[in-house]
Amino acid sequence: MSLDIAAIRASAVRIAPYVKRTPVLTSDALDDACGGRLFFKCENLQAAGAFKARGAGNAVFSLTDAEAAHGVVTHSSGNHAAAVARAAGLRGVPAFIVMPHNAPQSKVRNVERYGGRITYCEPSLTVREQTCARLAAETGAALVHPFDDYRVMAGAGTATLELLEEVPDLDLVLCPVGGGGLLCGTAVAAKGAKPGVRVVGVEPEQASDVAQSFRAGRRISIAATPTIADGLRTNCTGEKNFPLIREHVDDVVTVSEDAIVAAMRALWENLKVVVEPSGAVPFAGVREGRVDARGKKIGVILTGGNVDLDSLLWMKK
Amino acid sequence: MSLDIAAIRASAVRIAPYVKRTPVLTSDALDDACGGRLFFKCENLQAAGAFKARGAGNAVFSLTDAEAAHGVVTHSSGNHAAAVARAAGLRGVPAFIVMPHNAPQSKVRNVERYGGRITYCEPSLTVREQTCARLAAETGAALVHPFDDYRVMAGAGTATLELLEEVPDLDLVLCPVGGGGLLCGTAVAAKGAKPGVRVVGVEPEQASDVAQSFRAGRRISIAATPTIADGLRTNCTGEKNFPLIREHVDDVVTVSEDAIVAAMRALWENLKVVVEPSGAVPFAGVREGRVDARGKKIGVILTGGNVDLDSLLWMKK
């Protein structure tokens, strides 16, 4: 099994009762500033505030009753955690959630809201995966990996199917890169639905494992970094993800922390939507000139909107 | 001439090239909290960040070439000003804008962005109207009153037409009340498109001239007040508005300043959209129990999203 457009289309049907069809927003001011036309797929307006509802929903509802009987388990810095908790709740099974202790409070509250049972751990992928494996062994819960899972990638790709239905003549699709689940789903969906469209991933400079791996032609693991894009702190892409990225993705570029904050603020101010730092990363790539937008029609996945409204980043500056 | 559903439908056709069809958003968490189902018509995502693009667009594009030749003039605390400047720019004529000196900076910038020529004045309706009349006499510009104008009301009503197309079985539609332009447009559109639907206006306690007028059966003018809902500080509804309000509106209720701030924050947190204080007023009515939402399907017009992101209201508390 791998990931193809048929799996993404099947996923769209499977998750339809459990996710929202999110709007695509535009802004003349942002278009004028970059010289292109930007179409923002607002997954920050998705159920539980992030695109993760798609992949988690597809994974949880792909399980047989026997597989789902003892619940599901995952590790996540936040949005995938809440999405798995929500999907498990809709299916009526427990969700065991491993979260790094530095996950934002707003994301912890989201997991709690959906009834997820949280276990905290050190913020490294190794410790997260070990804790997850231990919980799976103890409970019999089925693992729903946040990115190294074809079902999760297929669900994530459904956002791009919808985007291309609404704006069929895109030249380029941009998405943020953490572990690479969304990037794989986006690339396979985009190229399957519209051969010739380019797909570029955008990653924080401070968590640039996928950009480095893409250039090197092999998976590179980096040290954990404190990028403000808390959803993208993964330090190594997945075994299933990397071959798909090499095959289907055109480029992976990086952006600075300052660019992420400025992009986030510009999105709030012009699109009038709440976008979290990770979700602002692709637009930061446009704004900082890492992606040349001139004359192009560009789809941008705004991945999430879960932020702590009591401490806005630009107020700390 | 007055206002009827035919005028609103004609307005929808006239302004279609110049405004966005805004999405309708929902939130399970907000529904659970109020016991009803809320459908938010996101005019904060409208062009220039507010529903005002509709009324201003309809008024400016209703003018004959001769009437439009010397431009347009209006007075407004912000969103109508920017919308008139934008519509005038699209038509290729100048816009003379009278603004109270206490208008939020974000709204002043919006007017400047669209090329409006600003004259500042004292923040009372009388002074605003005098300044506007003087400018009209000096320039020959055509007046586009912010609310006491059938063309403006008709444009504003188009948001409710779209909302009812998307959610035809609403029991109730809520909108904020400043001068009453939106309230008239909303009520005539709602009752014309779906007889039997209720329409309730929600007004800040600190600017409750319309609620008082509605109860008294005559237009009551009140002293200027500093409600944080800067778009709703009008101290007397219009001559054209009041008879329409008496005929078509079911009730006008009021909300506290604290309720407005809490509602605004809840909308940002749950809907993931940026809503200004005035836009949060109807939901404040639900949240504070001034509107009984239990068991009902309620349309809520989120009127605008133009706020100063450097000074969020809940951080001052």
Coordinates of N, CA and C in Angstrom, one line a residue, chain B residues 25-40 167 169-172 174 271 283 285-287 289 291-300:
Chain B
L25 N -20.4 30.4 8.7 CA -19.6 29.5 9.6 C -20.4 29.0 10.8
T26 N -20.1 27.9 11.3 CA -20.7 27.3 12.5 C -19.7 26.8 13.5
S27 N -20.1 26.6 14.7 CA -19.2 26.1 15.8 C -20.1 25.2 16.7
D28 N -19.7 23.9 16.8 CA -20.4 23.0 17.7 C -20.3 23.6 19.1
A29 N -19.1 24.1 19.5 CA -18.9 24.6 20.9 C -19.9 25.7 21.2
L30 N -20.0 26.7 20.3 CA -20.9 27.8 20.5 C -22.4 27.3 20.5
D31 N -22.7 26.4 19.7 CA -24.0 25.8 19.7 C -24.3 25.1 21.0
D32 N -23.4 24.3 21.5 CA -23.6 23.6 22.7 C -23.9 24.6 23.9
A33 N -23.1 25.7 23.8 CA -23.2 26.6 25.0 C -24.5 27.3 25.0
C34 N -25.2 27.5 23.9 CA -26.4 28.3 23.9 C -27.7 27.5 23.7
G35 N -27.5 26.2 23.3 CA -28.6 25.3 23.2 C -29.4 25.5 21.8
G36 N -28.9 26.3 21.0 CA -29.5 26.5 19.6 C -28.4 26.2 18.6
R37 N -28.8 26.5 17.3 CA -27.8 26.4 16.2 C -27.6 27.7 15.6
L38 N -26.3 28.1 15.6 CA -26.0 29.5 15.1 C -25.3 29.4 13.8
F39 N -25.7 30.3 12.8 CA -25.1 30.3 11.5 C -24.6 31.8 11.3
F40 N -23.3 31.9 11.3 CA -22.7 33.2 11.3 C -22.4 33.6 9.8
V167 N -29.1 28.8 4.3 CA -29.8 28.2 5.4 C -31.2 28.6 5.4
D169 N -34.1 27.5 6.5 CA -35.0 27.3 7.6 C -34.7 28.0 8.9
L170 N -34.1 29.2 8.8 CA -33.8 29.9 10.0 C -35.1 30.3 10.7
D171 N -35.0 30.3 12.1 CA -36.2 30.8 12.8 C -36.0 32.3 13.1
L172 N -34.8 32.8 13.1 CA -34.5 34.1 13.6 C -33.2 34.7 13.0
L174 N -30.4 37.8 13.6 CA -29.9 38.8 14.5 C -28.9 39.7 13.8
L271 N -14.7 30.4 16.3 CA -14.9 30.5 14.8 C -13.6 30.7 14.1
F283 N -24.1 38.3 18.9 CA -23.7 37.1 19.6 C -23.7 37.4 21.1
G285 N -25.7 39.2 22.6 CA -27.1 39.1 23.0 C -27.5 37.6 23.3
V286 N -27.0 36.7 22.5 CA -27.3 35.3 22.7 C -26.5 34.8 24.0
R287 N -25.3 35.2 24.1 CA -24.4 34.7 25.2 C -24.9 35.2 26.5
G289 N -28.0 36.0 27.2 CA -29.4 35.5 27.4 C -30.4 36.6 27.1
V291 N -31.3 37.1 24.1 CA -32.0 36.5 23.0 C -32.0 35.0 23.4
D292 N -33.2 34.4 23.4 CA -33.3 33.0 23.8 C -33.1 32.1 22.6
A293 N -31.9 31.4 22.6 CA -31.5 30.6 21.4 C -32.0 29.2 21.5
R294 N -32.5 28.7 22.6 CA -32.7 27.3 22.8 C -33.7 26.7 21.8
G295 N -33.1 25.7 21.1 CA -34.0 25.0 20.1 C -34.2 25.7 18.8
K296 N -33.5 26.8 18.6 CA -33.7 27.6 17.4 C -32.6 27.6 16.5
K297 N -32.9 27.8 15.2 CA -31.8 28.0 14.2 C -31.7 29.5 13.9
I298 N -30.6 30.1 14.3 CA -30.4 31.6 14.3 C -29.3 32.0 13.3
G299 N -29.7 32.9 12.4 CA -28.6 33.6 11.6 C -28.1 34.8 12.3
V300 N -26.8 34.9 12.3 CA -26.1 36.1 13.0 C -25.3 36.8 12.0

